[in-house]
Amino acid sequence: MAVPSLRFKEFQEEWQSSTLGEIGSFKNGINKGKEDFGRGVPFVNLMDVFGKSVVEEIDLELVDASPKEVQLYSLKKGDVLFIRSSVKREGVGETALLIKDLPNTVYSGFLIRFRSNESLLFDSFKRYCFWDRRFRNRLISLSTTSANTNINQESLQSLGLIYPSLPEQRKIADFLSAVDEKIRLLTEKKEKLETYKKGVMQKLFPKQGQTNPELRFKRPDGTAFPDWEEKRWSDIGHFYYGKSAPKSSISLDAPTPCVRYGELYSTYDEIIEEIKSYTNTPVKDLKFSKGGEVLVPRVGEDPLDFANCSYLPFKGVAIGEMISVFNTKENGEYLTFYINGQLRRDLGRLVEGGSVANLYFRYLEDIRIKIPSREEQAAIVDFIKSVRSKIALIESKIDQMKGFKKGLLQQMFV
């Protein structure tokens, strides 16, 4: 009997099975050249569908299209756009649902429009059933591969779909939509907190020409902290370069924990909370942390890459080459936040090199920075970390909700 493992108790009947060609029709999109863009009607492109589940009517390109083309390639509420060609095999066949009529909008030749019989498929149900992993696997198995991976109308028409009655479709779609709404609200809350963090950090550090920042803390007894002092980096610590630990030496069963410079961009944010890599490089060829260092990437493709600094609290971690390591008796977490939040452009101006830029630490030593008292450094760090913790908590809730949704999709479809 074709029924899902998780089902609302009021529904008992077996699900139906049809090909997509039996329950709807497909139409390839319109092909346009570069000369056609920049004027005309809104145009839904591949990237407006890739990774999405709905088509949003924002930031769409314009394309020159005749009235006949607009009529032929129109989009209305309930249409589904399939990606017909993708460099990545996983991308082909991804879908996005039209949640409103777009009568004066056309769509790309890299897309295929599916318009189903309204008496067979509920609009919002399509948003979820086409993202079910089993359906996606069946679709991908029908694709062809050359330079790109492709799916055509004929293959889509023959693709089977198992679906319930309209009332059960609506119930499933409403339930999953409620989960999506929770994810959306959490994501919006996270984005607002990130915007707040970015704005408040600009007020926590003095700008050019200022002695003190706009926002300051006070001691527990209510008295003010002393004015900030201007010092050079070389006055408060010293730099050295990391050593070795190439990518080829990284292994899950390697004995030595390490941090590589690329991970400062891709893996870690401002504070390294867990070491992710281990190296087989002999210990004699490595340099190890004492705990409390600030790690500054020495190589980048963009001048602002060098504001991707991380604080390393752990002892005995090998620090790879292409990292400038700063040892200091000041608060390393404070200095990391200060670099990433205030010194971005100062570091960028010091970069030399071509497409791969280099920031040697001899250029950093003479940079003048503003330093508050140790007490105020700690207060600033505690405040920023409290905001970071709130963001991390929301991220955890988003991940949990996404995992919950993934489990539902696996159990609520056949």
Coordinates of C-alpha atoms in Angstrom, one line a residue:
M1 CA 0.0 0.0 0.0
A2 CA 1.5 3.4 -1.1
V3 CA 1.3 5.4 2.1
P4 CA 4.0 7.4 4.0
S5 CA 5.3 6.3 7.4
L6 CA 4.1 9.5 9.1
R7 CA 0.5 10.5 8.4
F8 CA -2.3 12.6 9.9
K9 CA -4.7 10.1 11.6
E10 CA -7.8 11.3 9.8
F11 CA -6.5 10.1 6.4
Q12 CA -6.6 6.3 5.6
E13 CA -6.8 5.9 1.8
E14 CA -3.9 4.8 -0.4
W15 CA -2.0 7.5 -2.3
Q16 CA -2.3 7.8 -6.1
S17 CA 0.4 7.3 -8.6
S18 CA 0.8 9.1 -11.9
T19 CA 3.4 10.5 -14.2
L20 CA 4.0 14.2 -14.2
G21 CA 2.9 14.2 -17.9
E22 CA -0.5 12.8 -16.9
I23 CA -1.2 15.5 -14.3
G24 CA 0.3 18.6 -16.0
S25 CA 2.2 20.1 -18.9
F26 CA 5.8 21.3 -19.4
K27 CA 7.3 24.2 -21.4
N28 CA 10.9 25.2 -21.9
G29 CA 11.8 28.8 -21.2
I30 CA 12.9 31.5 -23.6
N31 CA 16.5 31.9 -24.9
K32 CA 17.9 35.4 -24.9
G33 CA 21.3 36.9 -25.7
K34 CA 23.3 39.5 -23.8
E35 CA 22.0 42.2 -26.1
D36 CA 18.4 41.6 -24.9
F37 CA 19.1 42.3 -21.2
G38 CA 18.7 45.6 -19.3
R39 CA 15.3 46.6 -20.6
G40 CA 11.8 45.1 -21.0
V41 CA 10.0 42.8 -18.7
P42 CA 11.1 40.9 -15.5
F43 CA 13.0 37.7 -16.2
V44 CA 13.4 34.7 -13.9
N45 CA 16.8 33.1 -14.4
L46 CA 18.4 29.9 -13.2
M47 CA 19.9 31.6 -10.1
D48 CA 16.4 32.8 -9.1
V49 CA 15.5 29.2 -8.7
F50 CA 18.7 27.5 -7.6
G51 CA 18.6 26.7 -3.8
K52 CA 15.1 28.3 -3.4
S53 CA 11.7 26.7 -2.9
V54 CA 9.7 29.7 -4.1
V55 CA 10.2 32.4 -6.7
E56 CA 10.5 35.9 -5.2
E57 CA 9.5 38.9 -7.3
I58 CA 12.6 40.9 -6.2
D59 CA 15.9 41.8 -7.9
L60 CA 14.8 40.2 -11.2
E61 CA 16.7 41.1 -14.3
L62 CA 14.9 42.8 -17.3
V63 CA 14.8 41.3 -20.7
D64 CA 13.4 42.5 -24.1
A65 CA 10.5 40.3 -25.0
S66 CA 7.6 40.7 -27.5
P67 CA 4.0 40.6 -26.4
K68 CA 3.7 37.1 -27.9
E69 CA 6.7 35.9 -26.0
V70 CA 5.3 37.3 -22.8
Q71 CA 2.1 35.4 -23.4
L72 CA 3.8 32.1 -24.3
Y73 CA 6.3 32.2 -21.3
S74 CA 4.0 33.7 -18.7
L75 CA 4.0 32.6 -15.1
K76 CA 1.0 32.2 -12.8
K77 CA 0.4 31.2 -9.2
G78 CA 1.0 27.4 -8.8
D79 CA 3.5 27.0 -11.7
V80 CA 6.7 25.2 -10.8
L81 CA 10.0 26.0 -12.5
F82 CA 12.5 23.1 -12.8
I83 CA 16.2 23.7 -13.5
R84 CA 16.9 21.9 -16.7
S85 CA 20.7 22.3 -16.9
S86 CA 23.3 22.7 -14.1
V87 CA 27.1 22.4 -13.7
K88 CA 26.5 20.3 -10.6
R89 CA 24.4 17.1 -10.9
E90 CA 22.7 17.9 -7.6
G91 CA 21.4 21.2 -9.0
V92 CA 19.5 19.8 -12.0
G93 CA 15.8 19.4 -11.4
E94 CA 15.7 21.8 -8.4
T95 CA 12.4 23.5 -8.3
A96 CA 10.7 26.8 -7.2
L97 CA 7.0 27.4 -6.8
L98 CA 5.2 30.5 -8.0
I99 CA 3.3 31.8 -5.0
K100 CA 1.6 34.6 -7.0
D101 CA 0.7 35.4 -10.6
L102 CA 3.5 37.1 -12.6
P103 CA 1.7 37.8 -15.9
N104 CA 4.3 40.2 -17.4
T105 CA 7.3 38.0 -16.4
V106 CA 9.1 35.5 -18.6
Y107 CA 11.6 32.7 -17.6
S108 CA 15.0 31.5 -18.8
G109 CA 15.7 28.7 -21.3
F110 CA 17.6 27.0 -18.5
L111 CA 14.3 26.4 -16.8
I112 CA 11.2 24.3 -17.6
R113 CA 7.7 25.4 -16.5
F114 CA 5.4 22.8 -15.0
R115 CA 1.7 23.7 -14.9
S116 CA -0.4 21.0 -13.2
N117 CA -4.1 20.2 -13.1
E118 CA -5.5 22.2 -10.2
S119 CA -7.9 19.4 -9.3
L120 CA -5.0 17.0 -8.7
L121 CA -2.2 18.9 -7.0
F122 CA -2.6 21.6 -4.3
D123 CA -0.2 24.5 -5.0
S124 CA 1.8 24.6 -1.7
F125 CA 2.0 20.8 -1.7
K126 CA 4.1 20.9 -4.9
R127 CA 6.6 23.1 -3.1
Y128 CA 7.4 20.2 -0.8
C129 CA 6.8 17.0 -2.7
F130 CA 9.3 18.1 -5.4
W131 CA 12.0 18.7 -2.7
D132 CA 11.5 15.2 -1.2
R133 CA 14.9 13.4 -1.5
R134 CA 13.4 10.2 -3.1
F135 CA 11.7 12.3 -5.8
R136 CA 14.9 14.2 -6.4
N137 CA 16.9 11.0 -6.7
R138 CA 14.5 9.6 -9.3
L139 CA 14.7 12.8 -11.2
I140 CA 18.5 12.9 -11.1
S141 CA 18.7 9.3 -12.3
L142 CA 16.9 10.4 -15.6
S143 CA 19.4 13.3 -16.2
T144 CA 22.1 13.2 -18.8
T145 CA 25.7 14.4 -18.4
S146 CA 28.0 16.2 -20.9
A147 CA 29.7 19.5 -20.0
N148 CA 26.6 20.1 -17.8
T149 CA 24.0 17.8 -16.3
N150 CA 20.6 18.1 -18.1
I151 CA 17.0 17.1 -17.8
N152 CA 14.5 17.4 -20.6
Q153 CA 10.7 17.7 -20.9
E154 CA 10.3 14.1 -22.1
S155 CA 12.1 12.8 -19.0
L156 CA 10.1 15.0 -16.7
Q157 CA 6.8 13.9 -18.3
S158 CA 7.7 10.2 -17.6
L159 CA 8.7 10.8 -14.0
G160 CA 6.3 9.2 -11.5
L161 CA 4.8 11.0 -8.6
I162 CA 2.9 9.5 -5.7
Y163 CA 0.4 11.9 -4.0
P164 CA -2.6 11.9 -1.7
S165 CA -6.0 13.5 -2.0
L166 CA -6.3 17.3 -2.1
P167 CA -7.4 17.6 1.6
E168 CA -4.4 15.6 2.8
Q169 CA -2.1 17.6 0.5
R170 CA -3.4 20.8 2.0
K171 CA -2.9 19.4 5.5
I172 CA 0.7 18.4 4.8
A173 CA 1.5 21.7 3.1
D174 CA 0.0 23.8 5.9
F175 CA 2.0 21.9 8.5
L176 CA 5.3 22.2 6.6
S177 CA 4.6 25.8 5.8
A178 CA 4.2 26.5 9.6
V179 CA 7.7 24.9 10.1
D180 CA 9.1 27.1 7.3
E181 CA 7.5 30.1 8.9
K182 CA 9.3 29.3 12.2
I183 CA 12.6 29.0 10.3
R184 CA 12.0 32.3 8.6
L185 CA 11.2 34.1 11.9
L186 CA 14.3 32.7 13.5
T187 CA 16.4 33.6 10.5
E188 CA 15.0 37.2 10.6
K189 CA 15.8 37.4 14.3
K190 CA 19.4 36.2 13.7
E191 CA 19.9 38.7 10.9
K192 CA 18.7 41.6 13.1
L193 CA 21.1 40.5 15.9
E194 CA 23.9 40.4 13.4
T195 CA 23.1 43.9 12.2
Y196 CA 22.9 45.1 15.8
K197 CA 26.3 43.5 16.6
K198 CA 27.9 45.1 13.5
G199 CA 26.4 48.5 14.5
V200 CA 27.3 48.3 18.1
M201 CA 30.9 47.3 17.4
Q202 CA 31.4 50.5 15.4
K203 CA 30.5 52.4 18.6
L204 CA 32.7 50.3 20.9
F205 CA 35.9 51.3 19.2
P206 CA 37.1 54.9 18.6
K207 CA 37.1 56.1 15.0
Q208 CA 39.9 58.0 13.3
G209 CA 40.7 61.1 15.3
Q210 CA 38.7 60.1 18.4
T211 CA 40.3 59.5 21.8
N212 CA 37.5 57.4 23.2
P213 CA 34.7 55.4 21.5
E214 CA 31.1 56.6 21.3
L215 CA 29.9 53.8 23.6
R216 CA 31.6 53.1 26.9
F217 CA 31.2 51.0 29.9
K218 CA 31.7 51.8 33.6
R219 CA 33.1 50.0 36.6
P220 CA 30.7 48.1 38.8
D221 CA 30.8 51.0 41.3
G222 CA 29.7 53.4 38.5
T223 CA 33.0 55.2 38.1
A224 CA 34.4 55.8 34.6
F225 CA 37.3 53.9 33.1
P226 CA 40.4 55.9 32.2
D227 CA 40.8 57.4 28.7
W228 CA 42.1 55.1 26.0
E229 CA 45.8 55.2 25.1
E230 CA 47.3 55.1 21.6
K231 CA 50.0 52.6 21.1
R232 CA 51.8 50.7 18.3
W233 CA 51.3 47.0 17.9
S234 CA 55.0 46.5 18.7
D235 CA 54.4 48.2 22.1
I236 CA 51.9 45.6 23.3
G237 CA 53.3 42.3 21.9
H238 CA 55.3 40.6 19.1
F239 CA 54.6 38.8 15.9
Y240 CA 56.0 35.6 14.4
Y241 CA 55.0 33.4 11.4
G242 CA 53.4 30.0 11.6
K243 CA 55.2 27.0 10.0
S244 CA 54.4 24.1 7.7
A245 CA 51.2 21.9 8.2
P246 CA 50.4 21.7 4.5
K247 CA 47.0 20.4 3.3
S248 CA 48.6 17.1 2.2
S249 CA 49.5 16.4 5.8
I250 CA 45.9 16.8 7.2
S251 CA 44.3 13.5 8.2
L252 CA 41.5 12.5 10.6
D253 CA 43.8 10.1 12.4
A254 CA 46.8 12.5 12.5
P255 CA 48.2 13.2 16.1
T256 CA 48.8 16.9 16.1
P257 CA 46.0 19.6 16.3
C258 CA 46.6 22.5 13.9
V259 CA 45.1 25.7 12.4
R260 CA 45.7 26.4 8.7
Y261 CA 45.4 29.9 7.2
G262 CA 42.6 29.0 4.8
E263 CA 40.5 28.0 7.9
L264 CA 40.6 31.5 9.1
Y265 CA 38.3 32.3 6.1
S266 CA 36.3 29.1 5.8
T267 CA 36.0 27.4 9.2
Y268 CA 36.6 29.7 12.1
D269 CA 35.1 33.1 13.1
E270 CA 36.4 35.5 15.7
I271 CA 37.0 32.9 18.4
I272 CA 38.3 29.4 17.7
E273 CA 36.2 27.2 20.0
E274 CA 37.2 23.7 18.6
I275 CA 40.1 22.6 16.6
K276 CA 39.0 21.0 13.3
S277 CA 42.2 19.8 11.7
Y278 CA 45.1 17.4 12.6
T279 CA 48.5 17.1 10.9
N280 CA 51.0 14.4 10.3
T281 CA 53.8 16.9 10.0
P282 CA 56.8 16.0 12.4
V283 CA 56.6 18.1 15.6
K284 CA 60.1 19.5 15.0
D285 CA 58.8 21.2 11.8
L286 CA 55.9 23.0 13.6
K287 CA 55.3 26.0 15.7
F288 CA 52.9 25.7 18.6
S289 CA 50.6 28.0 20.4
K290 CA 51.0 29.0 24.1
G291 CA 47.3 30.0 24.3
G292 CA 45.8 33.5 23.8
E293 CA 47.3 34.3 20.4
V294 CA 45.7 36.4 17.7
L295 CA 46.0 34.8 14.2
V296 CA 46.1 37.1 11.2
P297 CA 46.0 35.7 7.7
R298 CA 49.1 36.7 5.7
V299 CA 47.7 35.9 2.2
G300 CA 44.4 36.8 0.6
E301 CA 42.7 37.6 -2.6
D302 CA 41.0 40.8 -1.3
P303 CA 42.5 43.5 0.9
L304 CA 39.7 43.1 3.4
D305 CA 40.5 39.4 3.7
F306 CA 43.0 40.3 6.4
A307 CA 40.3 41.3 8.8
N308 CA 39.4 37.6 9.2
C309 CA 41.4 37.2 12.4
S310 CA 40.8 34.6 15.0
Y311 CA 41.6 34.3 18.7
L312 CA 43.3 31.0 19.6
P313 CA 42.7 30.2 23.3
F314 CA 44.3 26.7 23.3
K315 CA 47.9 25.6 24.1
G316 CA 49.8 23.1 22.0
V317 CA 48.1 23.8 18.7
A318 CA 50.4 23.9 15.6
I319 CA 49.9 27.1 13.6
G320 CA 50.4 26.7 9.9
E321 CA 52.4 28.9 7.5
M322 CA 50.8 32.0 5.9
I323 CA 49.6 33.1 9.4
S324 CA 51.0 36.0 11.3
V325 CA 50.8 35.1 15.0
F326 CA 50.5 37.9 17.6
N327 CA 51.5 37.2 21.2
T328 CA 50.4 39.8 23.7
K329 CA 49.8 40.3 27.4
E330 CA 46.7 42.4 26.5
N331 CA 43.3 40.7 26.0
G332 CA 43.7 38.8 22.8
E333 CA 39.9 38.5 22.3
Y334 CA 39.6 42.3 22.5
L335 CA 42.3 42.7 19.9
T336 CA 40.7 40.2 17.6
F337 CA 37.3 42.1 17.8
Y338 CA 39.2 45.4 17.3
I339 CA 41.0 44.2 14.2
N340 CA 37.9 42.7 12.6
G341 CA 35.6 45.5 13.6
Q342 CA 37.8 48.6 13.2
L343 CA 41.1 48.0 11.4
R344 CA 39.7 46.4 8.2
R345 CA 40.6 49.2 5.8
D346 CA 43.9 50.0 7.6
L347 CA 45.1 46.5 7.0
G348 CA 43.8 46.6 3.4
R349 CA 45.9 49.7 2.6
L350 CA 49.1 47.9 3.7
V351 CA 48.7 45.0 1.3
E352 CA 51.2 44.5 -1.4
G353 CA 51.2 42.0 -4.3
G354 CA 49.0 41.2 -7.3
S355 CA 46.1 38.8 -7.4
V356 CA 47.4 37.1 -4.3
A357 CA 48.1 39.8 -1.8
N358 CA 50.5 39.6 1.1
L359 CA 50.4 41.3 4.5
Y360 CA 53.8 40.9 6.2
F361 CA 53.8 41.4 9.9
R362 CA 56.6 44.0 9.7
Y363 CA 53.9 46.3 8.3
L364 CA 51.6 45.6 11.2
E365 CA 54.0 46.5 13.9
D366 CA 53.9 50.2 13.4
I367 CA 50.1 50.5 13.1
R368 CA 48.8 52.7 15.9
I369 CA 45.8 51.4 17.8
K370 CA 43.7 52.6 20.7
I371 CA 43.9 50.5 23.9
P372 CA 41.6 50.8 26.9
S373 CA 42.4 49.6 30.4
R374 CA 42.4 45.8 31.0
E375 CA 39.2 46.1 32.9
E376 CA 37.4 47.9 30.0
Q377 CA 38.9 45.4 27.5
A378 CA 37.3 42.6 29.5
A379 CA 33.9 44.5 29.7
I380 CA 33.9 45.0 25.9
V381 CA 34.7 41.3 25.3
D382 CA 32.0 40.1 27.7
F383 CA 29.5 42.3 25.9
I384 CA 30.4 41.2 22.4
K385 CA 30.5 37.6 23.5
S386 CA 27.0 37.9 25.0
V387 CA 25.7 39.0 21.7
R388 CA 27.6 36.3 19.9
S389 CA 26.0 33.7 22.3
K390 CA 22.5 34.9 21.5
I391 CA 23.3 34.6 17.8
A392 CA 24.8 31.1 18.3
L393 CA 21.7 30.0 20.2
I394 CA 19.4 31.2 17.4
E395 CA 21.6 29.4 14.8
S396 CA 21.3 26.2 16.9
K397 CA 17.5 26.6 16.9
I398 CA 17.5 27.1 13.1
D399 CA 19.6 24.0 12.6
Q400 CA 17.2 22.0 14.8
M401 CA 14.2 23.2 12.9
K402 CA 15.8 22.4 9.6
G403 CA 16.7 19.0 10.8
F404 CA 13.1 18.5 12.0
K405 CA 11.8 19.6 8.6
K406 CA 14.2 17.2 6.8
G407 CA 12.9 14.3 9.0
L408 CA 9.4 15.3 8.2
L409 CA 10.0 15.3 4.4
Q410 CA 11.5 11.8 4.7
Q411 CA 8.5 10.5 6.5
M412 CA 5.5 12.4 5.1
F413 CA 6.1 11.4 1.4
V414 CA 6.3 8.2 -0.5

